C-alpha cells in the first residue's frame, strides 16, 4: 500500500519533477535589517548672513551621560610646504595627535597661544616632524614664530560625529549611535550655543543651528 501511494503521488505531480526532494512552496522575503544608528540633517543659519557665507561651518555632537562608541583614530598631519600650512584648516577629534611635517628646505616652527590648547613645538628643520595631542574642544590657532604670514586653524571636535556645512549651508551627520547629545556649531567668528538633542534608533532627525557672533 505504501508503494502504491508513492506511485500515485509521483503520477499526480508529473513524474520525475515531483520525485525530487521536497522544498518550500515559497520563500519568505526577509525584512531589511533595522538601522542601528541615527542621522541628523539641517542647515546652519545666522541673522543677516547669506547661506553662501556659512559654507565650511563645523556642526558637531557631544555625547551626554554616555560614551558613544567609535573607532580609534590615528595621527592627523599638517604639512609645512612652500611657506604655508597644508591644510590651513583641519578638524580633529578630542585627544587626537596632530603632527606638523616640515617639507621645506628652511626652518619652521609651530606654536599656539589659544586659551583652549596652548603649546610650543619650537623650531625644527627640513624633513623633521613634531606633534602634540589636543585635548580641549574648540578652535586652535597655530602660527610659525619665524614667518608671521604662516598659520592655520585646527578645530577640536568632541566626537567623530561632526559635519562640515556645504552648499546652502546644509549639513548631514550620519551613523550616530542613539542617545542624548549636545548639538553645536562653529565657523571663524561665529559659534552656536549648545542645545540638547535626543537621537533615537533608526531616526532621521532634523535640526537647524543658529550661529551668533563670538565675543573675544
Coordinates of C-alpha atoms in Angstrom, one line a residue, residues 49-151:
X49 CA 24.1 86.3 6.8
X50 CA 23.7 84.7 3.5
X51 CA 23.8 80.9 3.3
X52 CA 26.7 81.0 0.9
X53 CA 28.8 82.8 3.6
X54 CA 28.2 79.8 6.0
X55 CA 29.8 77.1 3.9
X56 CA 32.5 75.4 5.9
X57 CA 30.9 75.6 9.3
X58 CA 31.6 72.7 11.7
X59 CA 28.4 71.1 13.2
X60 CA 29.2 68.6 15.9
X61 CA 27.6 66.4 18.5
X62 CA 29.0 65.8 22.1
X63 CA 27.6 62.8 23.9
X64 CA 25.7 63.4 27.2
X65 CA 25.9 60.9 30.1
X66 CA 27.1 58.1 27.8
X67 CA 30.2 57.1 25.9
X68 CA 29.3 56.8 22.2
X69 CA 31.4 54.0 20.7
X70 CA 33.6 54.9 17.8
X71 CA 36.7 53.6 16.1
X72 CA 40.1 54.9 17.3
X73 CA 41.8 57.3 15.0
X74 CA 45.4 57.8 14.1
X75 CA 47.5 60.9 13.9
X76 CA 46.5 63.8 11.7
X77 CA 49.1 65.6 9.7
X78 CA 49.7 69.1 8.6
X79 CA 52.5 69.7 6.1
X80 CA 54.6 72.8 6.0
X81 CA 55.4 73.4 2.4
X82 CA 56.3 76.5 0.3
X83 CA 55.8 78.8 3.2
X84 CA 52.4 77.6 4.3
X85 CA 50.4 75.1 6.3
X86 CA 48.5 72.5 4.3
X87 CA 45.7 72.1 5.1
X88 CA 45.2 75.5 6.6
X89 CA 42.1 74.3 8.3
X90 CA 41.7 70.9 9.9
X91 CA 39.1 69.1 12.1
X92 CA 40.4 66.5 14.6
X93 CA 38.8 64.6 17.5
X94 CA 39.4 65.4 21.1
X95 CA 42.7 63.8 22.2
X96 CA 43.9 63.2 18.7
X97 CA 47.6 63.9 17.9
X98 CA 48.4 66.4 15.2
X99 CA 51.8 66.2 13.6
X100 CA 53.4 69.1 11.6
X101 CA 56.0 67.9 9.0
X102 CA 58.5 70.4 7.5
X103 CA 58.8 69.7 3.8
X104 CA 60.7 72.9 3.0
X105 CA 64.5 73.4 3.0
X106 CA 64.3 76.1 5.7
X107 CA 63.4 76.0 9.3
X108 CA 59.9 76.5 10.6
X109 CA 58.1 76.4 13.9
X110 CA 54.7 75.8 15.3
X111 CA 53.0 77.3 18.4
X112 CA 49.6 78.3 19.7
X113 CA 48.5 80.8 22.4
X114 CA 44.9 79.7 22.1
X115 CA 43.3 79.5 25.5
X116 CA 41.9 76.1 24.9
X117 CA 45.2 74.4 23.8
X118 CA 48.4 76.2 24.3
X119 CA 51.6 74.6 23.1
X120 CA 55.0 75.4 21.6
X121 CA 56.8 72.8 19.4
X122 CA 59.8 75.0 18.9
X123 CA 61.7 75.4 15.6
X124 CA 62.6 72.4 13.5
X125 CA 64.5 71.7 10.3
X126 CA 63.8 70.2 6.9
X127 CA 62.2 66.7 6.9
X128 CA 61.6 66.9 10.6
X129 CA 58.2 66.4 12.2
X130 CA 56.8 67.4 15.6
X131 CA 53.4 66.9 17.1
X132 CA 51.1 67.3 20.1
X133 CA 47.7 66.0 21.3
X134 CA 44.8 68.5 21.5
X135 CA 42.5 67.7 24.4
X136 CA 40.1 70.7 24.7
X137 CA 37.2 71.4 22.4
X138 CA 37.2 74.3 20.0
X139 CA 39.4 76.2 17.5
X140 CA 43.2 76.2 18.0
X141 CA 45.0 79.0 16.0
X142 CA 48.5 77.9 15.1
X143 CA 51.4 80.1 14.0
X144 CA 55.1 80.0 12.9
X145 CA 57.4 82.0 15.2
X146 CA 59.8 82.7 12.2
X147 CA 57.3 83.5 9.4
X148 CA 54.4 85.7 10.6
X149 CA 52.4 85.0 7.5
X150 CA 52.2 81.3 8.2
X151 CA 49.4 79.9 10.2

